[in-house]
Short mmCIF file of the C-alpha atoms (twelve columns), coordinates in Angstrom:
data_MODEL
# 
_entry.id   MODEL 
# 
loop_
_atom_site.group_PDB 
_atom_site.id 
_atom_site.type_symbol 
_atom_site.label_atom_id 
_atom_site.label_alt_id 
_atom_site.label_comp_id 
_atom_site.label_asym_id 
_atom_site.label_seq_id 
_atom_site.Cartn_x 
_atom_site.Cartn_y 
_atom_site.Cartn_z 
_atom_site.pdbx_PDB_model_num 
ATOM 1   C CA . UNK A 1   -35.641 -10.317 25.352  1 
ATOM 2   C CA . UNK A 2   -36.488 -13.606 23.168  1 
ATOM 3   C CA . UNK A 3   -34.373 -12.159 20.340  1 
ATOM 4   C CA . UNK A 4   -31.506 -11.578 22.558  1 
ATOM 5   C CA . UNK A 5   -31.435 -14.973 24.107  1 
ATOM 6   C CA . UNK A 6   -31.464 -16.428 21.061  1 
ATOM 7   C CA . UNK A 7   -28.733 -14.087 19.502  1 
ATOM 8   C CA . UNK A 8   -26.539 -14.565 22.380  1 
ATOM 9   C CA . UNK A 9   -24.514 -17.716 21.634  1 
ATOM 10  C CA . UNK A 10  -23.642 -15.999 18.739  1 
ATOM 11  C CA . UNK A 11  -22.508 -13.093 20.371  1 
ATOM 12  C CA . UNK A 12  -20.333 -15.018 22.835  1 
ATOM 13  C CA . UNK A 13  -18.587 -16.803 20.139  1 
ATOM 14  C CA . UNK A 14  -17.704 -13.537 18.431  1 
ATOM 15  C CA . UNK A 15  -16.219 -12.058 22.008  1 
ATOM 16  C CA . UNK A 16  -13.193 -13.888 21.707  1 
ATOM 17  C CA . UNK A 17  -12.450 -12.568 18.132  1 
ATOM 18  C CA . UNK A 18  -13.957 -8.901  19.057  1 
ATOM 19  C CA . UNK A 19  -11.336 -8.596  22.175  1 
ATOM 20  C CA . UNK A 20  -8.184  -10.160 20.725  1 
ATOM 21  C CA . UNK A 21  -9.126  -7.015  17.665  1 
ATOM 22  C CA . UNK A 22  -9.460  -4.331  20.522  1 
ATOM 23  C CA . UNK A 23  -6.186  -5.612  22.053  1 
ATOM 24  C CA . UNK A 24  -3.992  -5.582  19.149  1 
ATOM 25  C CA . UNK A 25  -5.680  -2.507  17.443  1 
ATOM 26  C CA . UNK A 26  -7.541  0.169   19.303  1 
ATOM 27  C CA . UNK A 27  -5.538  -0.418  22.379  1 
ATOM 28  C CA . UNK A 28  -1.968  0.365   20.137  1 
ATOM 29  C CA . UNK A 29  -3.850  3.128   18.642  1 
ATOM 30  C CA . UNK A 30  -4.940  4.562   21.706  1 
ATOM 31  C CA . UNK A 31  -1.593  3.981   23.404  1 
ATOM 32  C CA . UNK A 32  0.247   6.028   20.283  1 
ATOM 33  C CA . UNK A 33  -1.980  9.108   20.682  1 
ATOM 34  C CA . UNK A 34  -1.628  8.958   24.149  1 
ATOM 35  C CA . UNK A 35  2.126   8.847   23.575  1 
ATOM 36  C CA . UNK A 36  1.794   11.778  21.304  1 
ATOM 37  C CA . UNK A 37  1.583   14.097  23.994  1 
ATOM 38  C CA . UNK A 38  4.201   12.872  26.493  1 
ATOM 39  C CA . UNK A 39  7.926   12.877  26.348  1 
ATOM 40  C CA . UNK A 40  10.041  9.753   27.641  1 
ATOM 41  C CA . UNK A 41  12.793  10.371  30.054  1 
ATOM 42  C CA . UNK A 42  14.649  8.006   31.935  1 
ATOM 43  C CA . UNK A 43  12.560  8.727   35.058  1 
ATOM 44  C CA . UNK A 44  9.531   7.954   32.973  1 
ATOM 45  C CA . UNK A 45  6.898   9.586   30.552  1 
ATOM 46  C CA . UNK A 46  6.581   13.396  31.599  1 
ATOM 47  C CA . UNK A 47  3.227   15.373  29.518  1 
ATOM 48  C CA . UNK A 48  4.265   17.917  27.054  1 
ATOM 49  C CA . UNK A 49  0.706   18.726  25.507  1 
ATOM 50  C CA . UNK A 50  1.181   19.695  22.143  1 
ATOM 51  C CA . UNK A 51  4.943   20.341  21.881  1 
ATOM 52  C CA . UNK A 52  5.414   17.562  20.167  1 
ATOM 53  C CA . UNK A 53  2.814   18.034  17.475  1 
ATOM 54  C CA . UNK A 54  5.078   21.673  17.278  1 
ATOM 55  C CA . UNK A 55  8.433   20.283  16.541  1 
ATOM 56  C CA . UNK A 56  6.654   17.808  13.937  1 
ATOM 57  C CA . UNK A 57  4.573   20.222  12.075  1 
ATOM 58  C CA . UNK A 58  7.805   22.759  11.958  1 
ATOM 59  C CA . UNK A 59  10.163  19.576  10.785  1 
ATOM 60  C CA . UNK A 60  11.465  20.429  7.523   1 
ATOM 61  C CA . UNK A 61  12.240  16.997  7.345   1 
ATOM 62  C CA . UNK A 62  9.120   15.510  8.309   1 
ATOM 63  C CA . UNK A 63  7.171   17.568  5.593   1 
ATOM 64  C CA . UNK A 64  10.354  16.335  3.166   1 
ATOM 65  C CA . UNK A 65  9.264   13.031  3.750   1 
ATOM 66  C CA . UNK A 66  5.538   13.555  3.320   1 
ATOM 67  C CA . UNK A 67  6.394   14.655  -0.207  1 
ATOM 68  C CA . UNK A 68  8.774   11.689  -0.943  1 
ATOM 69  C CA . UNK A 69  5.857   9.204   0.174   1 
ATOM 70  C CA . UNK A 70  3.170   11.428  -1.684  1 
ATOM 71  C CA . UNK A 71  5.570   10.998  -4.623  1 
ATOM 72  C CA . UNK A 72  5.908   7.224   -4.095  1 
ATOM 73  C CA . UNK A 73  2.645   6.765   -3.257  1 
ATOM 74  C CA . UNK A 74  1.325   8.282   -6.391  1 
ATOM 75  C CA . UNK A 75  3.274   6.758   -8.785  1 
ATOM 76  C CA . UNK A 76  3.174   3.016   -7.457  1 
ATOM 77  C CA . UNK A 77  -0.454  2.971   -7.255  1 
ATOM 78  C CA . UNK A 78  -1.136  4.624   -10.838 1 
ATOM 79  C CA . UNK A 79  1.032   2.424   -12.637 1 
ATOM 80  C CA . UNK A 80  0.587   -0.819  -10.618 1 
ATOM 81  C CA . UNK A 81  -3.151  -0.848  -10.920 1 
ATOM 82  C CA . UNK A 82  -2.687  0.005   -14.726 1 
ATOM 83  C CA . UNK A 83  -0.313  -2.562  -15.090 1 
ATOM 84  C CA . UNK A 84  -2.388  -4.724  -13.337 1 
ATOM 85  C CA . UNK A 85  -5.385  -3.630  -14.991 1 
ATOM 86  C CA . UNK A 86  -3.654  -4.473  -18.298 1 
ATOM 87  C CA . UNK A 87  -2.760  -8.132  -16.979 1 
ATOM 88  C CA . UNK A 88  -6.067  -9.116  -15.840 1 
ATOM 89  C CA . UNK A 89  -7.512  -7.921  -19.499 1 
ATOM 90  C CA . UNK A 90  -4.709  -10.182 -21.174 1 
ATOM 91  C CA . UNK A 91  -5.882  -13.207 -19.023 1 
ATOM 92  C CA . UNK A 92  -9.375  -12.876 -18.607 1 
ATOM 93  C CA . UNK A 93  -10.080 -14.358 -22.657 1 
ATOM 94  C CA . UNK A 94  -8.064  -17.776 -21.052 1 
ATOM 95  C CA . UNK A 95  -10.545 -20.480 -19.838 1 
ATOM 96  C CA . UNK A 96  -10.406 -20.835 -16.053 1 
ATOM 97  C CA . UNK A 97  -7.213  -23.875 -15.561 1 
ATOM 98  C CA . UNK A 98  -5.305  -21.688 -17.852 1 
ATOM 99  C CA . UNK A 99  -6.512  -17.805 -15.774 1 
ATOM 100 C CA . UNK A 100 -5.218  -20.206 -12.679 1 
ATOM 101 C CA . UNK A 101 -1.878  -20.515 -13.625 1 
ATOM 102 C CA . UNK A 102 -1.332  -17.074 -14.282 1 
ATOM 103 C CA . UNK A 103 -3.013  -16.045 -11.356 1 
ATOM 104 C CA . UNK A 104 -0.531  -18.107 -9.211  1 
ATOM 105 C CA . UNK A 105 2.166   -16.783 -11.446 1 
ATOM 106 C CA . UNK A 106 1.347   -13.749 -10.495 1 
ATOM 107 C CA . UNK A 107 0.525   -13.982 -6.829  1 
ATOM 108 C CA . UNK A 108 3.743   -15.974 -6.280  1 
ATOM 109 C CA . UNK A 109 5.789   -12.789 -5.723  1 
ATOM 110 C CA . UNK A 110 3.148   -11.418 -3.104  1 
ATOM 111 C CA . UNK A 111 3.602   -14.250 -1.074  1 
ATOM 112 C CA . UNK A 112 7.202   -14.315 -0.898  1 
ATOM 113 C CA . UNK A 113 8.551   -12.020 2.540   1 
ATOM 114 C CA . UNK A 114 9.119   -9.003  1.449   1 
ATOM 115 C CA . UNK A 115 13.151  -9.307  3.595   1 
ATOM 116 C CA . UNK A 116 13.472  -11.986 0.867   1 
ATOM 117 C CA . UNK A 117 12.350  -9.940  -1.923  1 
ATOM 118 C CA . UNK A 118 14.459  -6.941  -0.810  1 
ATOM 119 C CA . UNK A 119 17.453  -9.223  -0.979  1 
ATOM 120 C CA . UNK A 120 17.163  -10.236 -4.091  1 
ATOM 121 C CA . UNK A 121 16.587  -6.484  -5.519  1 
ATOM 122 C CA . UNK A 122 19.525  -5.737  -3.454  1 
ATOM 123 C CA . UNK A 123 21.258  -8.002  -6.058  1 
ATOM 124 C CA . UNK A 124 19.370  -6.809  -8.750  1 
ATOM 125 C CA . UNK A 125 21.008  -3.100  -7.811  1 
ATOM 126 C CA . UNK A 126 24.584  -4.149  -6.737  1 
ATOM 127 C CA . UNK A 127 26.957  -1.408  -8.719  1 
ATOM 128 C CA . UNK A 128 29.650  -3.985  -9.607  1 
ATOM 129 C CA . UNK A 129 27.570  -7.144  -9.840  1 
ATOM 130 C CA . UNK A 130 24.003  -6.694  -10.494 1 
ATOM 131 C CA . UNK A 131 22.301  -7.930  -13.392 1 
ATOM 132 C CA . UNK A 132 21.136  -4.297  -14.274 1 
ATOM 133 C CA . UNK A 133 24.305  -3.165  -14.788 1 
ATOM 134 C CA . UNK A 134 25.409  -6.272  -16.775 1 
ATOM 135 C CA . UNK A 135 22.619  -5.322  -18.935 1 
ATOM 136 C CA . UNK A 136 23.366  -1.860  -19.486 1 
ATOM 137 C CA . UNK A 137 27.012  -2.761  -19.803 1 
ATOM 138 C CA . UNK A 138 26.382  -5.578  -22.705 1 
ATOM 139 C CA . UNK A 139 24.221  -2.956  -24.353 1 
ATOM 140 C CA . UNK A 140 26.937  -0.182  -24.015 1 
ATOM 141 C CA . UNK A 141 25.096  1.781   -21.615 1 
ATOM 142 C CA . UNK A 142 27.430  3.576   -18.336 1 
ATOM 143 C CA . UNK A 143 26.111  1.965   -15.473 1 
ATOM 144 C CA . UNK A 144 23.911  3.449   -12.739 1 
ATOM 145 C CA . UNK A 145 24.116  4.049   -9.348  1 
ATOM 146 C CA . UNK A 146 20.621  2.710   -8.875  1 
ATOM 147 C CA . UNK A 147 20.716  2.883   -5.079  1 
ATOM 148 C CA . UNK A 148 23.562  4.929   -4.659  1 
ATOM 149 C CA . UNK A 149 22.092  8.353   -6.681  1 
ATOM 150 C CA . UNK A 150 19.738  10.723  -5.029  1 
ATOM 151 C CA . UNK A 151 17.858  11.292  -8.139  1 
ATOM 152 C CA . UNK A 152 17.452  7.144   -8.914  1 
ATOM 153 C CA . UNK A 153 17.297  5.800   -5.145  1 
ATOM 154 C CA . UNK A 154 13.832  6.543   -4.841  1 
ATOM 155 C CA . UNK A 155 12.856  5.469   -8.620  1 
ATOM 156 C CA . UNK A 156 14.630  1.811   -8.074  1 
ATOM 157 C CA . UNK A 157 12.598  1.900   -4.808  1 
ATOM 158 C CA . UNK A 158 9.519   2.161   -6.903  1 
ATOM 159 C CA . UNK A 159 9.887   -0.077  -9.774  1 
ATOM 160 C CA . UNK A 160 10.702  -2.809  -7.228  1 
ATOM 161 C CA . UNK A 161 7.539   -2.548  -5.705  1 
ATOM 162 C CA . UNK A 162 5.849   -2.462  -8.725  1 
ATOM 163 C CA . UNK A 163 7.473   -5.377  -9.808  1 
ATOM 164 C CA . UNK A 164 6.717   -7.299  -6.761  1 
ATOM 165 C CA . UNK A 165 3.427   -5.885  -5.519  1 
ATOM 166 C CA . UNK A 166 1.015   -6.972  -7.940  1 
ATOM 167 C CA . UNK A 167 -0.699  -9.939  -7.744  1 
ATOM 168 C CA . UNK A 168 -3.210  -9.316  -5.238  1 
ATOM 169 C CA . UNK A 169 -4.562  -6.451  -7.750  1 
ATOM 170 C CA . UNK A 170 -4.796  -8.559  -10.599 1 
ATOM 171 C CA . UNK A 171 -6.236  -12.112 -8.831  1 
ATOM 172 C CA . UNK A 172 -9.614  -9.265  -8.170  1 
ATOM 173 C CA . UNK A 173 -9.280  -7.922  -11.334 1 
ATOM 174 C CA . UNK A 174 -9.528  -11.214 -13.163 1 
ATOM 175 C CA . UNK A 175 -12.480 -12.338 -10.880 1 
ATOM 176 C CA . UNK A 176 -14.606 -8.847  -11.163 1 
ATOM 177 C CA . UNK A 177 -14.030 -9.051  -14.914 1 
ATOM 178 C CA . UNK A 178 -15.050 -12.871 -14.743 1 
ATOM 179 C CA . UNK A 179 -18.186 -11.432 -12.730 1 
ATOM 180 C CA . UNK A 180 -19.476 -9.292  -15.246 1 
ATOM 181 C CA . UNK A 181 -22.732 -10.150 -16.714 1 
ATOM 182 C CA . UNK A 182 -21.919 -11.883 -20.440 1 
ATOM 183 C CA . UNK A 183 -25.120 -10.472 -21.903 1 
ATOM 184 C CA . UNK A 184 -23.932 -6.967  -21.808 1 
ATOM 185 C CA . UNK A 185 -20.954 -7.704  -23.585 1 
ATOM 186 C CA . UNK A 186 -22.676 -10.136 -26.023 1 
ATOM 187 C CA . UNK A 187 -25.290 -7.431  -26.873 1 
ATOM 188 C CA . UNK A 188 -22.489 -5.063  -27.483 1 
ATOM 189 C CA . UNK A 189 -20.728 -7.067  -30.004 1 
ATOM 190 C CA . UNK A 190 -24.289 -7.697  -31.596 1 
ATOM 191 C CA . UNK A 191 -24.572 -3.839  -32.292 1 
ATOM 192 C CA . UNK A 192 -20.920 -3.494  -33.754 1 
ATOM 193 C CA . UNK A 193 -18.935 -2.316  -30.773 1 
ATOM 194 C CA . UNK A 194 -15.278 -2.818  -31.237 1 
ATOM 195 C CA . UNK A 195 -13.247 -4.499  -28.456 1 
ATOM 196 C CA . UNK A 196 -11.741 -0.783  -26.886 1 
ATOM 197 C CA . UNK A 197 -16.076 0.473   -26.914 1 
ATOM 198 C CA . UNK A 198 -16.772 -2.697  -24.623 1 
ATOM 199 C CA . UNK A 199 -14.020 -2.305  -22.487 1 
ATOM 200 C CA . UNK A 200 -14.413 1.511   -21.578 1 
ATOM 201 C CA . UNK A 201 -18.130 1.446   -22.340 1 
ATOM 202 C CA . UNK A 202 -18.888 -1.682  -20.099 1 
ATOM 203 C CA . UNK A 203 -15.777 -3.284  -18.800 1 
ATOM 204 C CA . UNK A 204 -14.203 -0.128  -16.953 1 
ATOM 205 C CA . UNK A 205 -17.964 1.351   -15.679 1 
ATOM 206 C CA . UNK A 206 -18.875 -2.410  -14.099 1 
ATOM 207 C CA . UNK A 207 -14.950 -2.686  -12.368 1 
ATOM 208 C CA . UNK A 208 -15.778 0.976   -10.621 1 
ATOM 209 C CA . UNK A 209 -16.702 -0.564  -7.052  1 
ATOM 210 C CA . UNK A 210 -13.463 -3.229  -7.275  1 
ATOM 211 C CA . UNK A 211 -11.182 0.039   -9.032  1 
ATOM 212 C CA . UNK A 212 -12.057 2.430   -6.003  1 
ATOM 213 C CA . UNK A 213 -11.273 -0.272  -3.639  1 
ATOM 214 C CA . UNK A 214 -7.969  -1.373  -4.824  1 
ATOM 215 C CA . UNK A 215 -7.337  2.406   -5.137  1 
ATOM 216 C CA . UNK A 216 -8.192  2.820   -1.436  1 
ATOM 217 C CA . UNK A 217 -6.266  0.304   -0.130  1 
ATOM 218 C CA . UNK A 218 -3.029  0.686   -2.050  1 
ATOM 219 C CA . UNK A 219 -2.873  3.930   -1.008  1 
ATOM 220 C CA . UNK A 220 -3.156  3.132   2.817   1 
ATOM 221 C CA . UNK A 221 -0.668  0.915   1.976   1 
ATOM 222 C CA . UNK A 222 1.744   2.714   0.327   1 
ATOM 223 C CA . UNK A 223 1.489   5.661   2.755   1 
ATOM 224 C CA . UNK A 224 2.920   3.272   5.206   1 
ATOM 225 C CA . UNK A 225 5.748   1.475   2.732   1 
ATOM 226 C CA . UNK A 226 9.042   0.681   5.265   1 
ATOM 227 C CA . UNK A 227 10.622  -2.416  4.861   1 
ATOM 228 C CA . UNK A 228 11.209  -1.510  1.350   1 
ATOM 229 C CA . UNK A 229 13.645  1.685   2.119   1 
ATOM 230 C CA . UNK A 230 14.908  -0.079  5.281   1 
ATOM 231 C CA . UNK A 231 16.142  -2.495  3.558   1 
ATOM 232 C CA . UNK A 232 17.404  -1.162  0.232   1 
ATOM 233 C CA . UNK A 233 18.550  2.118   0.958   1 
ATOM 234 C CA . UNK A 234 17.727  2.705   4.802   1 
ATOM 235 C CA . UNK A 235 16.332  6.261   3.894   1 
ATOM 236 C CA . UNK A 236 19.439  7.815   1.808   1 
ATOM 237 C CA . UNK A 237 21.250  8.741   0.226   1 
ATOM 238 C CA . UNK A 238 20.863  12.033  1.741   1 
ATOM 239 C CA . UNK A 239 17.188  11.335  3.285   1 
ATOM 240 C CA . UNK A 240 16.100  11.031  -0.698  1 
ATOM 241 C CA . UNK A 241 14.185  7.900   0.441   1 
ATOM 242 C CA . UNK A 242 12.811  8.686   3.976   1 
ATOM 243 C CA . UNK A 243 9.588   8.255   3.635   1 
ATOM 244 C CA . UNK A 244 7.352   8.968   6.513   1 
ATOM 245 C CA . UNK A 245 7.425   5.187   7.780   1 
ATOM 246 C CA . UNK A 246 10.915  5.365   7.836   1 
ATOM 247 C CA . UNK A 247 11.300  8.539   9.490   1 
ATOM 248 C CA . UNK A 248 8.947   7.593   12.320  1 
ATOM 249 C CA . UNK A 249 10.735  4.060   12.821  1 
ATOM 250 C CA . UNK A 250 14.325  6.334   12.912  1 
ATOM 251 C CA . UNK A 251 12.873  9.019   15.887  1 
ATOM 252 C CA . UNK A 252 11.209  5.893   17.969  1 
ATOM 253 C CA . UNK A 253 14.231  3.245   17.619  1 
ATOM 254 C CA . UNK A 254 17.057  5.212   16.870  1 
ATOM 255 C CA . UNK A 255 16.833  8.389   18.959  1 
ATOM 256 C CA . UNK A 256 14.219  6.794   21.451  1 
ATOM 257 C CA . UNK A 257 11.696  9.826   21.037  1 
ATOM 258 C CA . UNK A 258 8.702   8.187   20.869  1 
ATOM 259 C CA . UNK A 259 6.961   11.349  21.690  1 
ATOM 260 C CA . UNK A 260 7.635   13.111  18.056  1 
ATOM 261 C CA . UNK A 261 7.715   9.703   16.826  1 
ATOM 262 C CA . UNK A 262 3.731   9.080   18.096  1 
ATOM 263 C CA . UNK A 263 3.169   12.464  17.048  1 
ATOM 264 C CA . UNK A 264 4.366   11.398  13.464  1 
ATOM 265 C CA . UNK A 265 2.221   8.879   13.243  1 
ATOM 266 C CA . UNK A 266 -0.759  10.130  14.331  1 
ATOM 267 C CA . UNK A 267 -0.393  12.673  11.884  1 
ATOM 268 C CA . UNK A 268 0.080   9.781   8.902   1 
ATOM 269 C CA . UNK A 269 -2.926  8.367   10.140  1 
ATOM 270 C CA . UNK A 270 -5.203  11.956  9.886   1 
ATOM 271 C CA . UNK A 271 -3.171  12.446  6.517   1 
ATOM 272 C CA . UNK A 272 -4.227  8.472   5.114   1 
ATOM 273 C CA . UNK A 273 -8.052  8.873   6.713   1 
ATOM 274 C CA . UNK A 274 -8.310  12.313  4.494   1 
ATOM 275 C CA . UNK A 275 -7.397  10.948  1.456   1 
ATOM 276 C CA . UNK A 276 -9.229  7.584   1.925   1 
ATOM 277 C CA . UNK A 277 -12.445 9.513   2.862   1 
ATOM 278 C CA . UNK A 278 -11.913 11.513  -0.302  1 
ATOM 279 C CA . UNK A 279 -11.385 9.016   -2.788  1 
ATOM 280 C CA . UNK A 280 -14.378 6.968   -1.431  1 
ATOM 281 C CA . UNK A 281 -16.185 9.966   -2.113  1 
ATOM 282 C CA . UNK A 282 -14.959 10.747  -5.152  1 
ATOM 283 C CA . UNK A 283 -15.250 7.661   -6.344  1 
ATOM 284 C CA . UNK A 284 -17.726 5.312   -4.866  1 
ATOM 285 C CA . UNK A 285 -20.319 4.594   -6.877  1 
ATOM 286 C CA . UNK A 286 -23.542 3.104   -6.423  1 
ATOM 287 C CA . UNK A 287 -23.176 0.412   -9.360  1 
ATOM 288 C CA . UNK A 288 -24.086 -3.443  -8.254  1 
ATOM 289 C CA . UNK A 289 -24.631 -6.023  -10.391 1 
# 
């Protein structure tokens, strides 16, 4: 009873925090799954069990999209992290003022709305008048439809958020790799190893807990990518782009069924909990140092 008295200020100042989180996160959870199974009519929600799980899971459309964000997902998070993975190597030599400004070099585009961003790749793609094309023309290349072409749409997708998406990954990167004991890599370079033996032999093994992390989250967040498509290509051409965070924003806002489109969703979240539970296993390790 002593311990609790004196532990309960503490408790009472995290309440506030603890019920604003429940509010704006279990509650919309809960409220989603509950949606799941109930169809809206104008006379109000009417329970359909799992009818609408039925129509989702027999969606050729829905399953279309899981590949195209499966595909997306894949791709952006392999070569971002070894992109960024290959950044934070180049800067981590630099003394710490100079890591700084390439860390906010970086970062800069992470900041910046992703609306904004979108905008400015819209640009970037524009058939006539984008500076892609004015590349490719002054080098004698035909231009491309990069937004226009089933086949590209998604692609042009991807290497803008690559582009764009980086600079959280390599800010950690450059501070686990600036947290790695010295003395390994000192005794290494006593013995002969070679700049590649360090890196996979030491480097790599001691960035394991930050790796599986970053791997983790980008995939949670890539699972759910939407502004992206909305803005550049708003799913097409021909549904090439509609991801699943597309498609359940189009059956809740667009055709107001927020029954399939809870249903969706629920099954994006079982889909992201698998894989994150599999990669922590997979590839959590036990390593601290």
């Amino acid at each position: 009873m002593y311990r609790f008295r004196n532990a309960l200020p503490g408790y009472l100042f995290l309440l506030p925090s603890c019920a604003l989180f429940a509010a704006f996160m279990f509650m919309p959870i809960f409220k989603g799954f509950q949606l799941s199974f109930q169809k809206w009519t104008i006379s109000g929600y009417e329970w359909v069990g799992l009818s609408n799980y039925e129509k989702v899971l027999s969606d050729s459309v829905f399953w279309k999209s899981t590949s195209i964000t499966a595909q997306f997902t894949v791709i952006t998070v392999v070569a971002g992290l070894l992109l960024s993975l290959l950044a934070a190597f180049m800067i981590d030599p630099f003394k710490e003022k100079v890591q700084s400004i390439f860390k906010a070099a970086f970062y800069l585009p992470s900041v910046a709305p992703i609306v904004i961003v979108s905008i400015l790749w819209l640009w970037l793609y524009h058939p006539s008048f984008g500076l892609l094309n004015y590349l490719l023309d002054s080098a004698g290349i035909a231009p491309v439809m990069w937004l226009g072409d089933p086949k590209v749409a998604l692609i042009s997708i991807m290497l803008m958020t690559i582009a764009v998406s980086q600079g959280s990954n390599i800010l950690i990167l450059v501070t686990s790799l600036g947290g790695i004991p010295k003395d390994y890599q000192e005794a290494a370079r006593i013995d002969g190893a070679t700049f590649w033996q360090e890196t996979v032999r030491i480097k790599l093994p001691m960035l394991k807990p930050t790796l599986t992390y970053l791997i983790v989250v980008n995939t949670v967040g890539s699972f759910q990518v939407f502004a992206p498509v909305y803005m550049l290509t708003s799913g097409g051409p021909n549904r090439a782009t509609t991801t699943l965070g597309f498609l359940i924003y189009e059956n809740a806002f667009k055709k107001f069924d927020f029954g399939v489109a809870s249903a969706q969703a629920v099954v994006l979240l079982l889909i992201v909990m698998v894989i994150a539970i599999f990669q922590f296993r997979t590839m959590a390790g036990d390593l601290e140092y």
